[in-house]
């Protein structure tokens, strides 16, 4: 039962949430919501986490703001949800309301239309999710590190919130939310909201997110979680086996926050905590406000991969505070965030490391530029009905970053930094389109300082394919030395044992491996492996680079470790390219067997990307 004092405090917090319109006038073809008529300004979630049935069950309550009260109805997005009943609050009384689930669309799901007896103040939808929910992953006890308790977590970006909440699922709108989450004891629930350090594991948890966020940032995680503070504003939630390692790896987070605040203005979200998820999490990180979700694959023991933390933190300004209004404008989130991430890394770890990470990102971008359809190399995408998940390539991230580096170099930081800060201030808690940004950048930068960057150049960067001829080409002196060492070995002028690798960073190792020829002899591969023990690397990124090289060179000695690698992590960036290469070569049958064994532990998003390789 709900503790009465606890309930009273929670109700007060809920009442303090503002009901202000945050809808952006943008055409988003991936929602059926009738935002032109009514907007949901606040959500209250009352859900039980049912591990036995692998579903969330309860109700969501929408607080509504009407712009057109004629023929009142509410249309929300759903996918694979079971709708049980709907109610409307009108003149202080709850009344049953008729509802209809529309035809299922292969990408969008099914619209839920609720026919209302009047312009209701609130609507309640009683429902439960299903095990097919694309935005949830349910792990059994055996799939967790502790082996004692199950685990569940959400991944709502891009349009997966609708698979566990009936909601107006578009980044063009923003909503505050509160929640009561019931779980089996002694599991802990956390959300992208206010998480208390002293929460008692009583199975009854309460949350409030007073800042308006787009629905894809509503997030939940439930498991055998522990808490440990890192600083005044930062902490780690994780299973006990990895808690101390995560704290040691990520304890620069507060400094990252402080440095970002110095450049771009105040941090708007109160706390910034990290939830380290099980290895099956399909992404490196997810920028859920107040509580970023993080893959354990970046815990390398030497802080070599913490640029991912900088990236998710940067989203607190770019993406969470200022948001793309549609998924065709994704670069406004990810390009700005990649740029700010690199500025954070420069401030905290120095310019040399920042430039190395720029150069590695640019090399990765070149691979996508070569493999993607030409039209998909534009910053402003045309998805043409495809699932928005396909927009997450290196184009919005790295091409967007290079565009902003280009502007920075042209105008200088003395002009560009104030422009970016003003942009974050002016669009705080709002969403915008590429069209909005073009108008803004002209007014506040390119036309304000004429004769530096033309309108035509802006057009080329944002709407053109590929990269402009004068795009920045980040180069690292450290990589030049690595290349020289590599050539000396390949040309027989030096032994691997003579190379000065003792002080190489992860970035130098990645460059060394990625730049090796894809036609190395068995002898060369064996020399590399014996000298540097690459097959047994504990660094997930180095292992990925080595396995890629080995697959392309037909080096069979990796098989047992590659099997273990693919079976133990679910991060799409690392496993999807490996499965793709394996499925196209002589090891297709072997890889298919590995996948069949590993698939139940992968997130539905990872499964949907890999399944087509073996059809």
Coordinates of C-alpha atoms in Angstrom, one line a residue, residues 49-499:
X49 CA 6.3 -3.8 -13.7
X50 CA 5.2 -7.4 -14.4
X51 CA 8.3 -9.5 -15.0
X52 CA 6.4 -12.8 -15.2
X53 CA 4.3 -11.5 -18.2
X54 CA 7.0 -9.2 -19.5
X55 CA 4.7 -6.2 -19.6
X56 CA 3.9 -2.9 -17.9
X57 CA 0.3 -2.6 -16.8
X58 CA -1.8 0.2 -15.4
X59 CA -2.9 3.5 -16.8
X60 CA -1.6 6.8 -18.2
X61 CA -3.4 10.1 -17.4
X62 CA -3.2 12.9 -19.9
X63 CA -3.7 16.5 -18.9
X64 CA -5.1 18.3 -21.9
X65 CA -5.0 21.8 -23.4
X66 CA -7.5 22.5 -26.2
X67 CA -7.1 24.7 -29.2
X68 CA -10.3 23.4 -30.9
X69 CA -13.1 22.1 -28.8
X70 CA -15.4 21.3 -31.7
X71 CA -16.1 17.5 -31.9
X72 CA -13.6 16.8 -29.1
X73 CA -11.4 13.7 -29.4
X74 CA -7.9 12.7 -28.5
X75 CA -5.7 10.8 -30.9
X76 CA -2.4 9.2 -29.5
X77 CA 0.2 6.9 -31.0
X78 CA 0.4 3.2 -29.9
X79 CA 2.3 0.2 -31.0
X80 CA 1.6 -3.4 -29.8
X81 CA -0.4 -2.1 -26.8
X82 CA -3.5 -3.7 -25.3
X83 CA -6.1 -1.0 -24.6
X84 CA -8.5 -2.0 -21.9
X85 CA -10.6 1.1 -21.2
X86 CA -10.6 4.9 -21.5
X87 CA -12.1 7.6 -19.3
X88 CA -12.5 11.4 -19.5
X89 CA -12.6 13.9 -16.6
X90 CA -15.2 16.6 -17.4
X91 CA -16.6 19.1 -14.9
X92 CA -14.8 17.3 -12.1
X93 CA -16.4 13.8 -12.9
X94 CA -14.8 10.8 -14.5
X95 CA -16.9 9.3 -17.3
X96 CA -16.3 6.4 -19.6
X97 CA -15.3 7.3 -23.1
X98 CA -15.4 5.3 -26.3
X99 CA -12.2 4.4 -28.1
X100 CA -11.1 2.9 -31.4
X101 CA -7.7 1.5 -32.4
X102 CA -7.0 2.2 -36.0
X103 CA -5.3 0.1 -38.7
X104 CA -1.8 -1.0 -37.9
X105 CA 0.9 0.8 -39.9
X106 CA 4.1 -1.2 -40.3
X107 CA 6.2 1.7 -39.0
X108 CA 3.9 3.9 -36.9
X109 CA 1.8 1.3 -35.2
X110 CA -1.9 1.9 -34.6
X111 CA -3.5 5.3 -33.7
X112 CA -5.8 5.3 -30.7
X113 CA -8.8 7.6 -31.0
X114 CA -10.7 8.5 -27.9
X115 CA -14.1 10.1 -28.5
X116 CA -14.9 12.5 -25.7
X117 CA -18.2 13.8 -24.3
X118 CA -16.7 17.3 -24.2
X119 CA -13.4 19.1 -24.0
X120 CA -12.2 17.0 -21.1
X121 CA -9.6 18.3 -18.7
X122 CA -8.0 14.9 -18.4
X123 CA -8.1 11.5 -20.1
X124 CA -7.1 8.2 -18.6
X125 CA -6.1 5.2 -20.7
X126 CA -5.9 1.8 -19.0
X127 CA -3.7 -0.6 -20.9
X128 CA -0.7 -2.9 -20.8
X129 CA 2.3 -3.4 -23.0
X130 CA 3.2 -6.7 -24.6
X131 CA 6.5 -8.7 -24.8
X132 CA 6.8 -7.4 -28.4
X133 CA 7.2 -3.8 -27.2
X134 CA 10.1 -2.4 -29.3
X135 CA 11.0 0.2 -26.6
X136 CA 11.4 -2.3 -23.7
X137 CA 13.9 -5.1 -23.0
X138 CA 13.2 -7.7 -20.4
X139 CA 16.2 -9.7 -19.1
X140 CA 15.8 -12.9 -17.1
X141 CA 17.9 -13.5 -14.0
X142 CA 20.3 -15.6 -16.0
X143 CA 20.9 -12.7 -18.4
X144 CA 22.1 -10.4 -15.6
X145 CA 25.5 -10.3 -13.9
X146 CA 24.1 -11.1 -10.4
X147 CA 21.9 -14.0 -11.6
X148 CA 19.4 -13.3 -8.8
X149 CA 16.9 -10.8 -10.2
X150 CA 15.6 -9.8 -13.6
X151 CA 16.1 -6.5 -15.3
X152 CA 14.0 -4.2 -17.5
X153 CA 14.8 -1.0 -19.3
X154 CA 13.4 1.3 -21.9
X155 CA 14.7 2.8 -25.1
X156 CA 12.2 5.3 -26.5
X157 CA 14.1 7.0 -29.2
X158 CA 13.1 7.5 -32.0
X159 CA 9.4 6.5 -31.9
X160 CA 9.4 3.6 -29.4
X161 CA 7.7 5.4 -26.5
X162 CA 4.4 4.5 -28.1
X163 CA 5.2 0.8 -27.5
X164 CA 4.9 1.3 -23.7
X165 CA 2.9 4.5 -23.3
X166 CA -0.1 5.6 -25.4
X167 CA 1.2 9.1 -26.1
X168 CA 1.5 11.9 -28.7
X169 CA 4.8 10.5 -29.8
X170 CA 6.6 13.3 -31.7
X171 CA 9.6 15.5 -30.8
X172 CA 7.5 18.5 -32.0
X173 CA 5.7 18.4 -28.6
X174 CA 7.0 18.5 -25.1
X175 CA 5.3 17.2 -21.9
X176 CA 6.0 17.1 -18.2
X177 CA 5.4 13.9 -16.4
X178 CA 5.0 12.2 -13.0
X179 CA 4.8 8.6 -12.2
X180 CA 4.1 5.9 -9.6
X181 CA 5.9 2.7 -10.5
X182 CA 5.3 -0.6 -8.6
X183 CA 7.9 -3.4 -8.8
X184 CA 8.7 -6.7 -7.1
X185 CA 10.9 -6.3 -4.0
X186 CA 13.8 -5.7 -3.7
X187 CA 14.2 -4.2 -7.2
X188 CA 14.8 -0.5 -7.6
X189 CA 13.0 1.6 -10.3
X190 CA 14.7 4.7 -11.7
X191 CA 13.4 7.1 -14.4
X192 CA 14.5 10.2 -16.4
X193 CA 13.2 12.3 -13.6
X194 CA 14.1 13.1 -10.0
X195 CA 15.8 10.0 -8.5
X196 CA 16.4 10.1 -4.8
X197 CA 19.7 8.9 -3.4
X198 CA 18.0 7.5 -0.3
X199 CA 15.1 5.6 -1.9
X200 CA 14.0 2.7 0.1
X201 CA 13.7 -0.5 -2.0
X202 CA 10.0 -1.0 -1.1
X203 CA 8.6 -1.7 -4.5
X204 CA 6.7 1.6 -4.5
X205 CA 8.5 4.5 -6.4
X206 CA 7.4 8.0 -7.2
X207 CA 8.8 10.4 -9.8
X208 CA 8.3 13.9 -11.1
X209 CA 9.8 15.6 -14.2
X210 CA 8.9 19.2 -13.9
X211 CA 10.7 20.3 -17.1
X212 CA 8.9 19.6 -20.4
X213 CA 10.6 17.0 -22.5
X214 CA 9.7 15.3 -25.8
X215 CA 8.2 11.8 -25.3
X216 CA 11.3 9.9 -26.6
X217 CA 13.1 11.1 -23.4
X218 CA 10.7 9.4 -21.0
X219 CA 12.7 6.5 -19.7
X220 CA 12.6 3.7 -17.0
X221 CA 14.9 1.1 -15.7
X222 CA 14.2 -1.5 -13.1
X223 CA 16.7 -4.0 -11.6
X224 CA 19.0 -5.0 -8.7
X225 CA 20.5 -1.5 -8.7
X226 CA 22.8 0.2 -6.2
X227 CA 23.7 3.9 -5.9
X228 CA 27.0 5.6 -5.4
X229 CA 27.7 9.4 -5.5
X230 CA 30.6 10.8 -7.6
X231 CA 30.1 14.5 -6.8
X232 CA 27.6 17.1 -5.6
X233 CA 25.5 16.7 -8.8
X234 CA 26.5 13.3 -10.2
X235 CA 26.1 9.7 -9.2
X236 CA 26.1 6.1 -10.6
X237 CA 23.2 3.6 -10.6
X238 CA 24.4 0.1 -11.5
X239 CA 24.4 -3.5 -10.5
X240 CA 26.9 -4.0 -7.7
X241 CA 29.5 -5.9 -9.8
X242 CA 30.3 -2.8 -11.8
X243 CA 29.4 0.1 -9.5
X244 CA 32.9 0.9 -8.2
X245 CA 34.5 0.5 -11.7
X246 CA 31.9 2.9 -13.2
X247 CA 32.5 5.5 -10.5
X248 CA 36.3 5.3 -11.1
X249 CA 35.8 5.6 -14.9
X250 CA 33.3 8.4 -14.9
X251 CA 34.4 10.6 -12.0
X252 CA 35.3 13.4 -14.3
X253 CA 31.6 14.0 -15.1
X254 CA 31.3 16.9 -12.7
X255 CA 34.2 18.7 -14.3
X256 CA 32.6 18.1 -17.7
X257 CA 29.4 19.7 -16.4
X258 CA 31.3 22.7 -15.0
X259 CA 33.3 23.2 -18.2
X260 CA 30.2 23.0 -20.4
X261 CA 28.4 25.5 -18.1
X262 CA 31.3 27.9 -18.5
X263 CA 30.9 27.9 -22.3
X264 CA 27.2 27.4 -23.0
X265 CA 25.3 28.5 -19.9
X266 CA 23.6 26.9 -16.9
X267 CA 22.8 23.3 -16.6
X268 CA 19.0 23.2 -16.6
X269 CA 18.2 19.8 -15.1
X270 CA 19.4 19.8 -11.5
X271 CA 21.3 16.5 -11.2
X272 CA 23.1 14.5 -13.8
X273 CA 23.3 10.8 -12.9
X274 CA 24.2 7.8 -14.9
X275 CA 22.5 4.4 -15.1
X276 CA 25.0 1.7 -16.2
X277 CA 22.8 -0.9 -18.0
X278 CA 23.4 -4.6 -18.7
X279 CA 25.7 -5.2 -21.7
X280 CA 22.6 -5.9 -24.0
X281 CA 21.8 -2.2 -24.2
X282 CA 21.8 -1.5 -27.9
X283 CA 23.4 1.9 -27.8
X284 CA 26.5 3.5 -26.4
X285 CA 24.3 5.8 -24.4
X286 CA 20.9 7.5 -24.3
X287 CA 20.6 11.0 -23.1
X288 CA 17.6 10.6 -20.9
X289 CA 17.5 13.9 -18.9
X290 CA 18.8 13.7 -15.3
X291 CA 19.7 10.0 -15.9
X292 CA 21.7 9.1 -19.0
X293 CA 21.6 5.4 -19.8
X294 CA 25.1 4.0 -20.5
X295 CA 26.6 0.8 -21.9
X296 CA 29.2 -1.0 -19.8
X297 CA 31.3 -1.5 -22.9
X298 CA 32.8 2.0 -22.3
X299 CA 34.2 1.1 -18.9
X300 CA 37.7 0.4 -20.1
X301 CA 39.6 1.0 -16.9
X302 CA 41.6 4.0 -18.3
X303 CA 38.9 6.6 -19.2
X304 CA 39.8 6.1 -22.8
X305 CA 36.1 6.0 -24.0
X306 CA 34.6 8.6 -21.7
X307 CA 33.9 10.9 -24.7
X308 CA 30.6 8.9 -24.7
X309 CA 29.8 10.5 -21.3
X310 CA 30.7 13.9 -22.7
X311 CA 28.3 13.2 -25.6
X312 CA 25.4 12.3 -23.5
X313 CA 26.0 15.2 -21.1
X314 CA 26.2 17.6 -24.1
X315 CA 22.7 16.5 -25.0
X316 CA 21.6 18.3 -21.8
X317 CA 21.9 21.4 -23.9
X318 CA 21.6 20.1 -27.5
X319 CA 18.7 17.7 -27.9
X320 CA 17.1 17.7 -24.5
X321 CA 17.0 21.5 -24.0
X322 CA 16.8 22.4 -27.7
X323 CA 15.3 19.5 -29.8
X324 CA 14.8 18.6 -33.4
X325 CA 11.1 18.9 -34.2
X326 CA 11.1 15.9 -36.6
X327 CA 13.4 12.9 -37.2
X328 CA 14.4 14.3 -40.6
X329 CA 16.0 17.1 -38.6
X330 CA 18.1 14.8 -36.4
X331 CA 21.4 16.6 -37.2
X332 CA 20.2 19.5 -35.1
X333 CA 20.4 17.1 -32.1
X334 CA 23.4 15.0 -33.0
X335 CA 25.6 17.4 -34.9
X336 CA 25.5 20.1 -32.2
X337 CA 25.9 17.4 -29.5
X338 CA 29.0 15.9 -31.3
X339 CA 30.5 19.4 -31.6
X340 CA 29.8 20.2 -27.9
X341 CA 31.1 16.8 -26.8
X342 CA 34.4 17.5 -28.5
X343 CA 34.7 20.9 -26.9
X344 CA 34.1 19.2 -23.5
X345 CA 36.9 16.7 -24.2
X346 CA 39.2 19.5 -25.2
X347 CA 38.6 21.4 -22.0
X348 CA 38.9 18.4 -19.7
X349 CA 41.5 16.2 -21.5
X350 CA 43.3 18.6 -23.8
X351 CA 43.4 19.6 -27.4
X352 CA 45.5 16.7 -28.6
X353 CA 42.9 14.1 -27.5
X354 CA 40.1 16.2 -28.9
X355 CA 41.8 16.4 -32.3
X356 CA 42.4 12.7 -32.3
X357 CA 38.8 12.0 -31.7
X358 CA 37.8 14.4 -34.5
X359 CA 40.1 12.6 -36.9
X360 CA 38.7 9.1 -36.0
X361 CA 35.2 10.4 -36.3
X362 CA 36.0 11.9 -39.8
X363 CA 37.4 8.6 -40.9
X364 CA 34.3 6.8 -39.8
X365 CA 32.2 9.4 -41.6
X366 CA 34.0 8.6 -44.8
X367 CA 32.9 5.0 -44.6
X368 CA 29.2 6.0 -44.3
X369 CA 29.6 8.5 -47.2
X370 CA 30.8 5.7 -49.4
X371 CA 28.2 3.1 -48.4
X372 CA 25.0 5.2 -48.0
X373 CA 22.6 6.2 -50.7
X374 CA 23.6 9.7 -51.9
X375 CA 20.4 11.3 -50.8
X376 CA 21.0 10.0 -47.3
X377 CA 24.3 12.0 -47.0
X378 CA 22.4 15.3 -46.6
X379 CA 22.1 16.8 -43.2
X380 CA 18.4 17.5 -43.8
X381 CA 17.1 14.0 -44.4
X382 CA 14.2 12.8 -46.4
X383 CA 13.0 9.6 -44.7
X384 CA 10.2 9.0 -47.2
X385 CA 8.3 6.8 -44.8
X386 CA 11.2 4.7 -43.6
X387 CA 11.6 3.9 -39.9
X388 CA 13.3 6.9 -38.3
X389 CA 15.8 4.5 -36.8
X390 CA 17.6 4.5 -40.2
X391 CA 18.5 8.2 -39.7
X392 CA 21.1 7.3 -37.1
X393 CA 24.2 7.2 -39.3
X394 CA 27.5 9.2 -39.1
X395 CA 25.9 11.8 -41.3
X396 CA 23.9 13.7 -38.6
X397 CA 26.6 13.2 -36.0
X398 CA 29.9 13.8 -37.8
X399 CA 28.9 15.7 -40.9
X400 CA 26.9 17.9 -38.5
X401 CA 29.9 18.3 -36.2
X402 CA 32.2 19.2 -39.1
X403 CA 29.7 21.8 -40.3
X404 CA 29.8 23.5 -36.9
X405 CA 33.6 23.2 -36.8
X406 CA 33.6 24.9 -40.2
X407 CA 31.5 27.8 -38.8
X408 CA 33.7 28.0 -35.8
X409 CA 36.9 28.2 -37.9
X410 CA 35.3 30.8 -40.2
X411 CA 34.0 33.1 -37.5
X412 CA 36.3 32.3 -34.6
X413 CA 35.3 31.2 -31.2
X414 CA 34.9 34.7 -30.0
X415 CA 31.9 35.0 -32.2
X416 CA 30.8 31.4 -32.5
X417 CA 30.6 30.5 -28.8
X418 CA 28.3 33.4 -28.0
X419 CA 26.1 32.4 -31.0
X420 CA 25.8 28.8 -29.8
X421 CA 25.0 29.9 -26.2
X422 CA 22.4 32.4 -27.5
X423 CA 20.9 29.6 -29.6
X424 CA 20.5 27.3 -26.6
X425 CA 19.0 30.2 -24.6
X426 CA 16.6 31.3 -27.3
X427 CA 15.3 27.8 -28.0
X428 CA 15.4 26.4 -24.5
X429 CA 12.6 23.8 -23.9
X430 CA 11.5 24.2 -27.5
X431 CA 11.8 22.1 -30.7
X432 CA 12.8 23.5 -34.1
X433 CA 13.2 22.4 -37.7
X434 CA 16.1 22.8 -40.1
X435 CA 14.2 25.6 -41.7
X436 CA 14.0 27.4 -38.3
X437 CA 17.7 26.9 -37.8
X438 CA 18.6 28.3 -41.2
X439 CA 16.6 31.4 -40.5
X440 CA 18.2 31.7 -37.1
X441 CA 21.8 31.2 -38.2
X442 CA 21.5 33.8 -40.9
X443 CA 20.1 36.4 -38.6
X444 CA 22.5 35.8 -35.7
X445 CA 25.7 34.8 -37.4
X446 CA 26.2 34.8 -41.1
X447 CA 24.3 38.0 -41.9
X448 CA 25.4 39.6 -38.7
X449 CA 29.0 39.2 -39.8
X450 CA 28.6 39.4 -43.6
X451 CA 31.1 38.3 -46.2
X452 CA 32.4 35.3 -44.3
X453 CA 30.0 32.4 -45.0
X454 CA 27.5 32.8 -47.9
X455 CA 23.9 31.6 -48.1
X456 CA 25.0 29.3 -50.9
X457 CA 27.6 27.7 -48.6
X458 CA 24.9 27.1 -45.9
X459 CA 22.7 25.5 -48.5
X460 CA 25.6 23.3 -49.7
X461 CA 26.3 22.1 -46.1
X462 CA 22.8 21.5 -45.0
X463 CA 21.0 20.4 -48.1
X464 CA 23.8 19.1 -50.3
X465 CA 25.1 15.6 -50.6
X466 CA 28.5 14.4 -49.4
X467 CA 31.0 16.9 -48.0
X468 CA 31.8 20.3 -49.4
X469 CA 35.3 20.5 -50.9
X470 CA 36.4 23.0 -48.2
X471 CA 35.1 20.9 -45.3
X472 CA 37.5 20.6 -42.3
X473 CA 39.8 17.6 -42.4
X474 CA 41.0 17.0 -38.8
X475 CA 44.5 15.6 -38.6
X476 CA 46.5 14.5 -35.6
X477 CA 50.3 14.6 -35.4
X478 CA 50.1 11.5 -33.2
X479 CA 48.5 9.6 -36.0
X480 CA 51.2 10.6 -38.4
X481 CA 53.7 8.9 -36.2
X482 CA 51.5 5.8 -35.9
X483 CA 51.3 5.7 -39.7
X484 CA 55.1 5.9 -40.0
X485 CA 55.5 3.0 -37.6
X486 CA 52.9 1.0 -39.5
X487 CA 54.6 1.6 -42.8
X488 CA 58.0 0.7 -41.4
X489 CA 56.7 -2.7 -40.3
X490 CA 54.7 -3.4 -43.5
X491 CA 57.8 -2.6 -45.6
X492 CA 60.0 -4.9 -43.5
X493 CA 62.1 -2.1 -42.1
X494 CA 61.1 -2.7 -38.5
X495 CA 59.9 -5.4 -36.2
X496 CA 56.7 -5.0 -34.3
X497 CA 58.6 -5.3 -31.1
X498 CA 60.6 -2.2 -32.0
X499 CA 57.6 0.0 -32.4

